[in-house]
CSV table of C-alpha atoms in Angstrom, one decimal:
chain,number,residue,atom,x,y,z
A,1,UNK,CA,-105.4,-155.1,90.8
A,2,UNK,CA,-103.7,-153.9,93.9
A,3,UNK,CA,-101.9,-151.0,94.4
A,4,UNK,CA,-98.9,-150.5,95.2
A,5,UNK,CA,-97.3,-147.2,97.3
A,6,UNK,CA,-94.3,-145.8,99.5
A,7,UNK,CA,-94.3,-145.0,102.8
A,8,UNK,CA,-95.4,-141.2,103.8
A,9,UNK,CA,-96.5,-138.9,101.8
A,10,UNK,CA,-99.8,-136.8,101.7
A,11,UNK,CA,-103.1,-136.5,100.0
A,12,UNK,CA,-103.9,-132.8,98.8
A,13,UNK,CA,-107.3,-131.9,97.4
A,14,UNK,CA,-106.7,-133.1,93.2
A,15,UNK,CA,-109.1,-130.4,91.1
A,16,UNK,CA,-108.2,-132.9,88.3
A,17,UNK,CA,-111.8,-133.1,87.8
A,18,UNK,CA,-111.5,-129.1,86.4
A,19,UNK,CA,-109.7,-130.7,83.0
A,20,UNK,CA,-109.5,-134.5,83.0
A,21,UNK,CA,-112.4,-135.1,80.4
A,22,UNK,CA,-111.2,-132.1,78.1
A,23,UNK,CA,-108.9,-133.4,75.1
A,24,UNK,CA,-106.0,-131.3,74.0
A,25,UNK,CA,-106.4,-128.6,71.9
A,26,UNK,CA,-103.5,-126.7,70.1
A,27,UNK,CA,-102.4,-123.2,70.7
A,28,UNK,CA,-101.9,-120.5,68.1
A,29,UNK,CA,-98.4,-119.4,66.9
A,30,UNK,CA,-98.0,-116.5,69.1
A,31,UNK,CA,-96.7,-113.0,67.6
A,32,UNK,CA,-93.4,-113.3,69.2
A,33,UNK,CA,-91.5,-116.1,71.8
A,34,UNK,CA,-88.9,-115.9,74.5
A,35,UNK,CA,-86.9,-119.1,74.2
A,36,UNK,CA,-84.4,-119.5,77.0
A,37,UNK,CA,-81.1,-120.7,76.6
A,38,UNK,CA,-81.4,-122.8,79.9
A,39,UNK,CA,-84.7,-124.7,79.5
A,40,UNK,CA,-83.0,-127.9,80.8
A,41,UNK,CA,-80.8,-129.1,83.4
A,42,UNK,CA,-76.5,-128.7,83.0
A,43,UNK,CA,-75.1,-126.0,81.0
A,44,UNK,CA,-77.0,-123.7,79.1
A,45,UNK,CA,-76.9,-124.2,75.2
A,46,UNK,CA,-75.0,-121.4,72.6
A,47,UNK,CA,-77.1,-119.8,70.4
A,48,UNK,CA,-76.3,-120.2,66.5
A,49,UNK,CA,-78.5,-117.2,65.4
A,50,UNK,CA,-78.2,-113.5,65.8
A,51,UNK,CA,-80.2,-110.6,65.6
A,52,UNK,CA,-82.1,-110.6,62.2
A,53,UNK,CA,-81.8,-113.7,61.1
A,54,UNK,CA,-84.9,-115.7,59.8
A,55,UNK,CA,-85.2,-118.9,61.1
A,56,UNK,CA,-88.1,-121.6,60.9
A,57,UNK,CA,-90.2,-124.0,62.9
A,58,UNK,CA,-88.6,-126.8,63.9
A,59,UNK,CA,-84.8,-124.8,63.1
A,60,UNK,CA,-81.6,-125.2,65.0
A,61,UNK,CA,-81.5,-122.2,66.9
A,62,UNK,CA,-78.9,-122.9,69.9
A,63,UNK,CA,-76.7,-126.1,70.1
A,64,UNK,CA,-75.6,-127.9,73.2
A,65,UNK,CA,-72.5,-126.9,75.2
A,66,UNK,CA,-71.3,-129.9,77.2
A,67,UNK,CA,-72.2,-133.8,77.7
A,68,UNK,CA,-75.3,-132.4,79.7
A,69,UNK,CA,-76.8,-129.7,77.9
A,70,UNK,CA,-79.6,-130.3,75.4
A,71,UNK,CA,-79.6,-127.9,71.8
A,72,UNK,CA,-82.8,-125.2,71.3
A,73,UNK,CA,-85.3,-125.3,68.3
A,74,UNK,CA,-87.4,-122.4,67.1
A,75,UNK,CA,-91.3,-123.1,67.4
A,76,UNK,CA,-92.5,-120.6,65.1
A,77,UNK,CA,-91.4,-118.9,61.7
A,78,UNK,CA,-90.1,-115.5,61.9
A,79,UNK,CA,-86.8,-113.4,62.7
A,80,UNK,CA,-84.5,-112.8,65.9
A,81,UNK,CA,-85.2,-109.4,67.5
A,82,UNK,CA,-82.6,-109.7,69.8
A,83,UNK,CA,-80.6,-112.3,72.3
A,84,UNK,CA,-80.3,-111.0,75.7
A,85,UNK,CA,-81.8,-111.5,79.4
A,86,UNK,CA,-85.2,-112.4,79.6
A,87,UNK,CA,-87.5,-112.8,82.4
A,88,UNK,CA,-88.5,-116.7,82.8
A,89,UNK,CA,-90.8,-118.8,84.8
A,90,UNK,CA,-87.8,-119.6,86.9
A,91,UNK,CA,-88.0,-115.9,89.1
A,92,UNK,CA,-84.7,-114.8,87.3
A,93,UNK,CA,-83.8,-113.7,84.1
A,94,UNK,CA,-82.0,-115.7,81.3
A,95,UNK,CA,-80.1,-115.2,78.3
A,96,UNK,CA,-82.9,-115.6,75.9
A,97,UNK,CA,-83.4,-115.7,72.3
A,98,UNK,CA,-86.5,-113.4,70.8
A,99,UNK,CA,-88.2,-114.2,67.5
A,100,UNK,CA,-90.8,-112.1,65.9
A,101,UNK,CA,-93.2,-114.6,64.6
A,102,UNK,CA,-94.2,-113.9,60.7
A,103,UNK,CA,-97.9,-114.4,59.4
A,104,UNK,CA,-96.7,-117.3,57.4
A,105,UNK,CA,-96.2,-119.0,60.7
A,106,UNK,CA,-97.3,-122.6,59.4
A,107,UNK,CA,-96.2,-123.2,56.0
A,108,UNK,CA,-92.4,-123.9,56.5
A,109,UNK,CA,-91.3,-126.6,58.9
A,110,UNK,CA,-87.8,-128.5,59.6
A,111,UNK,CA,-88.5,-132.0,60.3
A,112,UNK,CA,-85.8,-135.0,60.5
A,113,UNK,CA,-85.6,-137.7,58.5
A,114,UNK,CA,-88.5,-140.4,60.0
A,115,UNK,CA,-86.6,-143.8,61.5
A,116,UNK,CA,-88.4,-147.3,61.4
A,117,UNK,CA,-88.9,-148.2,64.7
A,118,UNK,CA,-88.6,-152.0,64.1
A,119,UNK,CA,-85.0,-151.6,62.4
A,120,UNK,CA,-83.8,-148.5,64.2
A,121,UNK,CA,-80.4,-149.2,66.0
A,122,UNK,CA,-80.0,-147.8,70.2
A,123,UNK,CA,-77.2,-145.4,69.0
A,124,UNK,CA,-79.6,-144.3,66.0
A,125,UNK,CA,-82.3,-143.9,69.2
A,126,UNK,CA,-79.9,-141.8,71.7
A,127,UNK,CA,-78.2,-139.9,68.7
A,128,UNK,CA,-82.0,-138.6,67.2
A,129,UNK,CA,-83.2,-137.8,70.8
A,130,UNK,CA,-80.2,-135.7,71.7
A,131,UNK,CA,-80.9,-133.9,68.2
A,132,UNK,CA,-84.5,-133.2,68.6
A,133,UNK,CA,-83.4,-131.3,72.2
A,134,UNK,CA,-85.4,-133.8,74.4
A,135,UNK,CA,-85.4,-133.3,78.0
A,136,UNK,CA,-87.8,-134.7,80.7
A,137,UNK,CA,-90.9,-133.5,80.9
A,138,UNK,CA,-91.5,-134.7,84.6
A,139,UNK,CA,-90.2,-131.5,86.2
A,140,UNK,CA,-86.3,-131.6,86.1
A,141,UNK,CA,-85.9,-131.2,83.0
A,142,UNK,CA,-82.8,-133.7,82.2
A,143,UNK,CA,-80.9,-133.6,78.8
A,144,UNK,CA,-83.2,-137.5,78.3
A,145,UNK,CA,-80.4,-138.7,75.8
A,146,UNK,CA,-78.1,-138.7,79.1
A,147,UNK,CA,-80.7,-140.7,80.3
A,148,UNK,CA,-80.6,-143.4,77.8
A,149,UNK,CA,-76.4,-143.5,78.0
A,150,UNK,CA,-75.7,-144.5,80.9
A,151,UNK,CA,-72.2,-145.7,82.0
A,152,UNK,CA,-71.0,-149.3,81.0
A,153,UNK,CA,-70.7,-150.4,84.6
A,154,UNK,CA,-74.6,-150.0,85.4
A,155,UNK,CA,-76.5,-152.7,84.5
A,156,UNK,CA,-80.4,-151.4,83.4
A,157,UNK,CA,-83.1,-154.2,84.3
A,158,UNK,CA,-86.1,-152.3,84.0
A,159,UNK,CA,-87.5,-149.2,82.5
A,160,UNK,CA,-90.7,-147.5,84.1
A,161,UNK,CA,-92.7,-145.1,82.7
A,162,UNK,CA,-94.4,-142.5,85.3
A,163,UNK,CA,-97.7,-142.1,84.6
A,164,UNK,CA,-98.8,-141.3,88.1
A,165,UNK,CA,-99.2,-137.5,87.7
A,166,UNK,CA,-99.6,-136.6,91.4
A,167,UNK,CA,-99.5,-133.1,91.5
A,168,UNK,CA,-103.0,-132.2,91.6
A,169,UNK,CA,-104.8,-129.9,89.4
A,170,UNK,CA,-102.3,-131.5,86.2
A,171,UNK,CA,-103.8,-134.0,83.5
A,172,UNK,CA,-101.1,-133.6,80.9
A,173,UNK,CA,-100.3,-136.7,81.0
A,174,UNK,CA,-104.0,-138.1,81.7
A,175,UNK,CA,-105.1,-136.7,78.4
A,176,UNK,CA,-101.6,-137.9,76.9
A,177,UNK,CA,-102.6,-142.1,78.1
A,178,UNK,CA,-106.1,-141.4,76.5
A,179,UNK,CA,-105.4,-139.9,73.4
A,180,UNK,CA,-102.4,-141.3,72.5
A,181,UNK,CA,-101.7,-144.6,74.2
A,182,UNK,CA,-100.1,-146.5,70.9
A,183,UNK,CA,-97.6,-143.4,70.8
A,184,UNK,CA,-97.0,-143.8,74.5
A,185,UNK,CA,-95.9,-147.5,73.9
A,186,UNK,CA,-94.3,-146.8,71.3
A,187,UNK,CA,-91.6,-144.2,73.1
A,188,UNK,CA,-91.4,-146.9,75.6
A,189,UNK,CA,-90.3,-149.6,73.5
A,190,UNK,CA,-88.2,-147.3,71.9
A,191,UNK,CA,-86.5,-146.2,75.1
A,192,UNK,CA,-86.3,-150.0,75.7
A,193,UNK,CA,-84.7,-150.5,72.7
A,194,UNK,CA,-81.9,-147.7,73.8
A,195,UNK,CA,-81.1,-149.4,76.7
A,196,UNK,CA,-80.9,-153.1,75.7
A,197,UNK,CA,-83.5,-153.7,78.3
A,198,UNK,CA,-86.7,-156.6,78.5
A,199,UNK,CA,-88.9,-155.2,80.8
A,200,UNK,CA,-91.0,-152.0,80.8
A,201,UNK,CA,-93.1,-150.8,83.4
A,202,UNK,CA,-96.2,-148.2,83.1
A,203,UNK,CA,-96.7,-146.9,86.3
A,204,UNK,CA,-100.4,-145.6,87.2
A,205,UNK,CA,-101.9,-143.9,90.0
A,206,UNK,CA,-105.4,-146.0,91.1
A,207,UNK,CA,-107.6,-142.4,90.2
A,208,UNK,CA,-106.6,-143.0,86.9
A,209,UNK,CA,-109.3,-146.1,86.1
A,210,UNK,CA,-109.9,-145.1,82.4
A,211,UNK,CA,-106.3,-145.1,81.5
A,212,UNK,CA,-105.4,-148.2,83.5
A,213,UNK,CA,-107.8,-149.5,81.8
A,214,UNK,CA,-107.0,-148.5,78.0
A,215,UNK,CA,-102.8,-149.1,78.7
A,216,UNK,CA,-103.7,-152.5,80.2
A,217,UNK,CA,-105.5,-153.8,77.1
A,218,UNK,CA,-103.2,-152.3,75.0
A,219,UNK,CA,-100.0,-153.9,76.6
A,220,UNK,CA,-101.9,-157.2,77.0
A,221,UNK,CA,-99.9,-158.9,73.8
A,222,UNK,CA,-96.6,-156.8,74.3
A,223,UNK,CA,-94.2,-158.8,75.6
A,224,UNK,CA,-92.5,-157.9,78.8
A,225,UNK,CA,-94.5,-154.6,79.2
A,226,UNK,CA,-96.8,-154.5,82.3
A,227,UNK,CA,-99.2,-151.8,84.4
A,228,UNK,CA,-99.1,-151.3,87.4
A,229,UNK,CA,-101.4,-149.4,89.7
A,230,UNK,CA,-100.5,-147.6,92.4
A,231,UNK,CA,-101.5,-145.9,95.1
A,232,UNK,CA,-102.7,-142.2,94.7
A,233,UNK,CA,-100.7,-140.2,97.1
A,234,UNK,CA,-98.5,-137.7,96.6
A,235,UNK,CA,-95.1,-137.4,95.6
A,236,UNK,CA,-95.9,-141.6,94.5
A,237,UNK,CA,-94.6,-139.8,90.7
A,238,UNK,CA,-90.9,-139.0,92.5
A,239,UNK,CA,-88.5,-141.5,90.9
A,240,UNK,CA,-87.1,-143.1,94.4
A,241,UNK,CA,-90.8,-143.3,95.3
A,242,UNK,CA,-92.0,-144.6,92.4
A,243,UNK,CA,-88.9,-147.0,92.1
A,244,UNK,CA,-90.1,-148.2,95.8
A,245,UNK,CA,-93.6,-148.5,95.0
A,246,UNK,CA,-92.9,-151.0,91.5
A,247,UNK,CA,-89.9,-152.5,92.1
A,248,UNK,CA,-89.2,-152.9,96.2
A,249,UNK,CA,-85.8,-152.0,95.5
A,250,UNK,CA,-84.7,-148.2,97.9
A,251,UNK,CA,-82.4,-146.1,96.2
A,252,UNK,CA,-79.6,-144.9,98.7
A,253,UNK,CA,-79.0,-141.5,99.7
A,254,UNK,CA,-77.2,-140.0,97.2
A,255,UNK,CA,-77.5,-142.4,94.6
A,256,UNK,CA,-79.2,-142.5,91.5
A,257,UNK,CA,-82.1,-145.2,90.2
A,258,UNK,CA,-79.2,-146.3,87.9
A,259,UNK,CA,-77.6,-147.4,90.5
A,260,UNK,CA,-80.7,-150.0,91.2
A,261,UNK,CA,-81.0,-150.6,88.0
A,262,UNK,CA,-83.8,-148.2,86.8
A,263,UNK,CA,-84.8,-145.8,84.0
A,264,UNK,CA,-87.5,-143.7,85.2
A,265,UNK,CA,-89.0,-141.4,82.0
A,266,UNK,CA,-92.1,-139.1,82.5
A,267,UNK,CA,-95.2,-139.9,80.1
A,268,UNK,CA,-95.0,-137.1,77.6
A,269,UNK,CA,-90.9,-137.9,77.5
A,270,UNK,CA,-91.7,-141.1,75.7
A,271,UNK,CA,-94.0,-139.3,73.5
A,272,UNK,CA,-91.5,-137.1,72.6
A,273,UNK,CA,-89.2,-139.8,72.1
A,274,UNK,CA,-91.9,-141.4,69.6
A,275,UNK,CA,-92.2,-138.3,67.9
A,276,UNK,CA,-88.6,-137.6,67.6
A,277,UNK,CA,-87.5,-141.2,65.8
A,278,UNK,CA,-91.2,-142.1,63.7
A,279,UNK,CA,-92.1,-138.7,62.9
A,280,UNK,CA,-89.0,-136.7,62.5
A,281,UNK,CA,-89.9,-133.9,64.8
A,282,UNK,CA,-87.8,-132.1,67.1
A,283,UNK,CA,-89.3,-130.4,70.7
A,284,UNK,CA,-91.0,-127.6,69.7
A,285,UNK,CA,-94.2,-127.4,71.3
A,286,UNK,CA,-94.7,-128.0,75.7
A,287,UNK,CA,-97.9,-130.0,76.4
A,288,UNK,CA,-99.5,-128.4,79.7
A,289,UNK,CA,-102.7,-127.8,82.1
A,290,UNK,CA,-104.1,-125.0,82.2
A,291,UNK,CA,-106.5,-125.3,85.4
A,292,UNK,CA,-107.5,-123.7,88.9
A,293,UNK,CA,-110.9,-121.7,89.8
A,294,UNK,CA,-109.3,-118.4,88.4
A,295,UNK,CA,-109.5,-119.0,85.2
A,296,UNK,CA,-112.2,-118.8,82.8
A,297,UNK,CA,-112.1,-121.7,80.5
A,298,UNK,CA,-109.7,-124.3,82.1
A,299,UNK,CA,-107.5,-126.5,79.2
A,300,UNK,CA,-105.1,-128.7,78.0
A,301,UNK,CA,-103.3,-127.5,75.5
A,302,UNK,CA,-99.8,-127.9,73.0
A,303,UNK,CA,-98.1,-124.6,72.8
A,304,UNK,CA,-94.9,-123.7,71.3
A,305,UNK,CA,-92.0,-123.2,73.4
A,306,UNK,CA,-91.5,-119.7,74.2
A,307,UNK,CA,-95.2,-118.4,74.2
A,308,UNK,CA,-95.5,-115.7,77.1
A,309,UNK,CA,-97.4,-117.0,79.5
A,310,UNK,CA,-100.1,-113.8,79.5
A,311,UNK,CA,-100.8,-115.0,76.1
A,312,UNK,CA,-102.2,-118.5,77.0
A,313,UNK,CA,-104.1,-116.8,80.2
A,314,UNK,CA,-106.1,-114.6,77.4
A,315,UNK,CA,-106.4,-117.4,75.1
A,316,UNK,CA,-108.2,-119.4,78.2
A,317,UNK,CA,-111.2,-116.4,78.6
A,318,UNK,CA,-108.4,-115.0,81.8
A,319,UNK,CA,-108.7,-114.6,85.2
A,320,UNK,CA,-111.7,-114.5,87.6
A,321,UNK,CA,-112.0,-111.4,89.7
A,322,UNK,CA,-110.9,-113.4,92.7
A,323,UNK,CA,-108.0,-114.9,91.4
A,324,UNK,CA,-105.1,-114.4,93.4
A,325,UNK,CA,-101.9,-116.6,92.7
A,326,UNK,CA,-100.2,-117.5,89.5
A,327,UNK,CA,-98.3,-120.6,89.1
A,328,UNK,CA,-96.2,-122.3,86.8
A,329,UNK,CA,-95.8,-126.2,87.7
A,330,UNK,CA,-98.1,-127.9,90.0
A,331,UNK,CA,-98.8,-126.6,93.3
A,332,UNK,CA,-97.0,-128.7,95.5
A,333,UNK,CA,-93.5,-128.0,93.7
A,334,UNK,CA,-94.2,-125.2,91.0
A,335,UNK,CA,-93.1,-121.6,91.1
A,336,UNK,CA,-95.2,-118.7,91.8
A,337,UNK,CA,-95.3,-115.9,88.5
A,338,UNK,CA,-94.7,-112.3,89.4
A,339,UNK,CA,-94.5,-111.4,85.5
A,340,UNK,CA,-97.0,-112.9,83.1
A,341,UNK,CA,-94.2,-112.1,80.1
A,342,UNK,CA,-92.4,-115.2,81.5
A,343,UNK,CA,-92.2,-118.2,78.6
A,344,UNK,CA,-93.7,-121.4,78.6
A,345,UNK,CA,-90.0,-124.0,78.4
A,346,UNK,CA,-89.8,-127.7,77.5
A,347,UNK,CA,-91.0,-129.0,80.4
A,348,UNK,CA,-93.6,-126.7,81.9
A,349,UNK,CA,-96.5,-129.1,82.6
A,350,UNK,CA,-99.0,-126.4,83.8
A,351,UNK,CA,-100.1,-123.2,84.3
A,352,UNK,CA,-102.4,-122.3,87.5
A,353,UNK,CA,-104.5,-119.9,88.4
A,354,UNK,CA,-105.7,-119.7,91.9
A,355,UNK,CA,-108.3,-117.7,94.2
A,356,UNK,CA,-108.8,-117.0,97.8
A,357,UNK,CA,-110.4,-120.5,98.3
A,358,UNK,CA,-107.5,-122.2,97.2
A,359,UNK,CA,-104.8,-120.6,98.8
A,360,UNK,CA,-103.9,-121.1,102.4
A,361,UNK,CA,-102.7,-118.0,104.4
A,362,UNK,CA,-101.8,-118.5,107.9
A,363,UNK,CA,-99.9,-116.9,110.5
A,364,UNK,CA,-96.3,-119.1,111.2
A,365,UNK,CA,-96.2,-119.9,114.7
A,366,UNK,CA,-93.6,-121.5,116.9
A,367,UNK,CA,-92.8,-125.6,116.1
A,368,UNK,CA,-95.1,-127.9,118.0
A,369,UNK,CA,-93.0,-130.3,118.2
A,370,UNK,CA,-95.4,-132.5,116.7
A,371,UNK,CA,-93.3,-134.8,114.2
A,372,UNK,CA,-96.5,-134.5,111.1
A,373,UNK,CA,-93.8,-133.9,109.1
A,374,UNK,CA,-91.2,-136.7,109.6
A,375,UNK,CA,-94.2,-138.8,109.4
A,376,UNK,CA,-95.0,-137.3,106.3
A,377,UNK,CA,-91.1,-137.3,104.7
A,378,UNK,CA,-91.3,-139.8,102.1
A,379,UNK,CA,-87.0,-139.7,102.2
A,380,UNK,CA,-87.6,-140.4,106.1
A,381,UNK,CA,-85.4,-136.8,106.5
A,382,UNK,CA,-86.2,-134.7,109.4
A,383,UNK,CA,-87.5,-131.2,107.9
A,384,UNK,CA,-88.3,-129.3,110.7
A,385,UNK,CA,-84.7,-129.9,112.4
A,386,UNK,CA,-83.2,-129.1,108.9
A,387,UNK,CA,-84.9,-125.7,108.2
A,388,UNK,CA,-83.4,-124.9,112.0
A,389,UNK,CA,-80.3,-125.5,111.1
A,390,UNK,CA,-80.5,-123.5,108.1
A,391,UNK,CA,-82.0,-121.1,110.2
A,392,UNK,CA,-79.4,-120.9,112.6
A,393,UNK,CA,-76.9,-120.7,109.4
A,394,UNK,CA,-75.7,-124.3,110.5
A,395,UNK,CA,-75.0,-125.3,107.3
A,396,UNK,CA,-72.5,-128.5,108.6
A,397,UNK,CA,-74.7,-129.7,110.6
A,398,UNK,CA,-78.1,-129.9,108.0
A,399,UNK,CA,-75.1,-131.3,105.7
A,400,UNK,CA,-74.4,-134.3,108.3
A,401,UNK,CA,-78.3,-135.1,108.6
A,402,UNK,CA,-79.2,-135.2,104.7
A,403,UNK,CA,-80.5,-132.0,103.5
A,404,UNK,CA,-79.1,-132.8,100.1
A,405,UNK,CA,-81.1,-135.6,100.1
A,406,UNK,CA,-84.2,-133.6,100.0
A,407,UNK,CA,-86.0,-133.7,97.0
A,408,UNK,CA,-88.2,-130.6,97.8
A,409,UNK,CA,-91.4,-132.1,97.2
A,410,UNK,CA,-93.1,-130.2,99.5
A,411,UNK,CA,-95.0,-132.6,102.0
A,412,UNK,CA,-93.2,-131.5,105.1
A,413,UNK,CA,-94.4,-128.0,104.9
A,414,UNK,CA,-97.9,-129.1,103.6
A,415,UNK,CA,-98.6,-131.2,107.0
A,416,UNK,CA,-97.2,-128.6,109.3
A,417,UNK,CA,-100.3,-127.3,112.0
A,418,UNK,CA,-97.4,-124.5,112.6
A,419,UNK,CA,-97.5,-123.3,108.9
A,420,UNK,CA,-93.5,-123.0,108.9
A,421,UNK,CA,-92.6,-122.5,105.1
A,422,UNK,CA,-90.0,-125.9,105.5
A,423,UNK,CA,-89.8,-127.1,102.4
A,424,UNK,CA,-88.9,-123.0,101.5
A,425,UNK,CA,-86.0,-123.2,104.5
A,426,UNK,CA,-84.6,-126.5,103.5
A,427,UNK,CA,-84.3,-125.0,99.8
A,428,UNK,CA,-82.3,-122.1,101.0
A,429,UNK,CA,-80.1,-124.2,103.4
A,430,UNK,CA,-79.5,-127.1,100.7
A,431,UNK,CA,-78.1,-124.5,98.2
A,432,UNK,CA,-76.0,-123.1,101.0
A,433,UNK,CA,-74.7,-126.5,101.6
A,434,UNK,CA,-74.1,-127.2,97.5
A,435,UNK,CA,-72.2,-124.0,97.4
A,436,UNK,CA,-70.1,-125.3,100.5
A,437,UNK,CA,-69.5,-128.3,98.7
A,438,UNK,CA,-68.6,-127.1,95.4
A,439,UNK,CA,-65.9,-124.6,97.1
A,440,UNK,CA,-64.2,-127.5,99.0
A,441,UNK,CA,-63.6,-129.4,96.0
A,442,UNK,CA,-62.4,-126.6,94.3
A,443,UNK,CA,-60.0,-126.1,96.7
């Protein structure tokens, strides 16, 4: 089977090999969670508890506030201490709702009413997603019933699952095609089913043998749903790259993969989906990694939404003595911790723990001019002229030569012999230019 790819990109050291043969595991109700009224993309969601109430795993906590905006269940039993700013993984606090988990933690549970998959209907599909609070688990974080509604005049063709996982270090969704493949299909077929569309793709990364393997004998007799494999290199999981890679078809700047016809859903977003409609359950619990050479006993683990992340570091043996960095999300695009009190959301995929060895620190020193990382742009963008401009506070400029486009991914500043932080100045200068463009449309 060849593999297909994009072009650029770069090939970081994995680590997978720290947590790729070690099942999941489920975490213990922790004595109290933080859940986060903004744990997805759009407007936050409005809490429907107050302070005392007892609520219930699996309970309606916070409903959705807009067309984009997904609603907020509890993940434990227990009783709202308070709803206020919180600290989150984000690096800013949150309006947050507290519960004080109770010792009975696992004898009540709210569950939905379990839907046939053969008979359900697509609006039965989009209406119990949107209920259960699903968002994608690929990183964004997307209300996913948006997703599966999308306006009349785009016509869906194909609907591809990414399984390629190419942040290294993360094997959430390794463990997820090994253990629970026929759940996996299932979501996709289901999401299929949504969109009124024949053809399903499962999209693989080639160091990935075993589940390549396992999905490709267990699609062989499902009709119009295909593996492919494809080339490891990272970002190959971004949705215009992974859209290039399976299909051939480039999404334009500033377009979505609707546009080309695509659906792109992340691996455990289909397993929520198949939890959601066959068992009844809303997203209570994130599915993560819990890896790098600083901690003891690396994982993978379920753990209800809301768990402080210090708790999970403890319940992995902690940190090594020459751990150094703390990061939620993968390392190429994840967000470094500064207080371990911060919650696990819906879509954290990992928590890392790094030493000295695995953390780069080098002096910046003037550009060399070399181009490494316009070679490396998978969006063909020029990063190092972009972080000048938004150096130079040339916001106009960066604006007329695509920063918006940029997806953050991180490669540019991964290839850089200069060690410039570009990926970090892009950031800055693309919210600059956002802000610039919402105030000339409000004006």
């Amino acid at each position: 089977m060849s593999s297909k790819t994009f072009r650029g990109g770069v090939h970081p050291k994995e680590y997978k090999e720290l947590t790729e043969h070690l099942p999941f595991e489920y975490f213990p109700a922790p004595d109290e969670i933080i859940l986060p009224l903004s744990q997805h993309l759009g407007k936050e969601a409005k809490p429907l508890v107050k302070k005392g109430d007892e609520v219930i795993l699996g309970q309606l906590v916070a409903q959705p506030d807009g067309f984009i905006s997904a609603p907020i269940h509890s993940s434990v039993n227990g009783k709202v201490l308070s709803i206020g700013k919180e600290v989150t993984p984000l690096g800013f606090p949150k309006d947050s709702i507290v519960i004080k988990a109770s010792e009975n933690s696992v004898d009540k549970k709210f569950s939905f009413v379990p839907l046939d998959p053969e008979t359900v209907t697509p609006d039965e599909i989009r209406q119990r997603v949107a209920e259960a609070g699903i968002v994608g688990q690929g990183g964004a974080a997307f209300p996913t019933y948006v997703k599966l509604t999308p306006p009349k005049d785009k016509l869906i063709d194909v609907v591809i699952i990414n399984g390629c996982e190419c942040e290294p270090y993360l094997t959430r969704d390794y463990r997820f095609m090994i253990e629970r493949p026929d759940d996996l299909i299932s979501g996709l077929k289901l999401i299929m089913k949504a969109l009124g569309v024949k053809r399903g793709v499962i999209g693989i990364e080639d160091n990935k043998p075993e589940a390549i393997k396992i999905l490709s004998h267990k699609v062989e007799y499902e009709e119009g749903i295909e593996v492919v494999s494809l080339k490891t290199k990272y970002p190959q999981g971004a949705e215009k790259m992974l859209i290039k890679a399976v299909t051939g078809k480039e999404v334009p700047p500033g377009k979505l993969p609707m546009d080309v016809g695509a659906v792109i859903q992340n691996i455990g977003t289909a397993i929520a989906i198949h939890d959601a409609v066959v068992k009844g359950e809303p997203l209570t619990h994130a599915a993560l990694t819990v890896s790098g050479l600083g901690i003891r006993q690396p994982k993978n683990l379920y753990v209800p939404v809301g768990t402080p992340i210090q708790n999970i570091i403890e319940f992995c043996g902690g940190v090594t003595e020459d751990a150094v960095k703390i990061i939620v999300g993968g390392p190429m695009m994840g967000i470094a911790q500064y207080d371990l009190q911060a919650p696990v959301m819906k879509a954290t995929s990992g928590i890392l723990i790094l030493t000295k060895k695995e953390v780069t620190e080098s002096e910046e020193t003037p550009c060399l001019r070399c181009g490494q990382c316009v070679d490396a742009c998978p969006l063909n963008l020029m990063p190092t002229k972009l972080a000048r401009y938004t150096q130079l506070k040339r916001y106009e400029d960066a604006e007329g030569i695509g920063i918006t486009v940029c997806m953050e991914c991180g490669t540019c500043a991964f290839t850089c012999p200069a060690n410039i932080p570009l990926v970090q100045w892009i950031r800055l200068g693309k919210q600059k230019v956002l802000q610039m463009q919402k105030e000339r449309t409000e004006n």
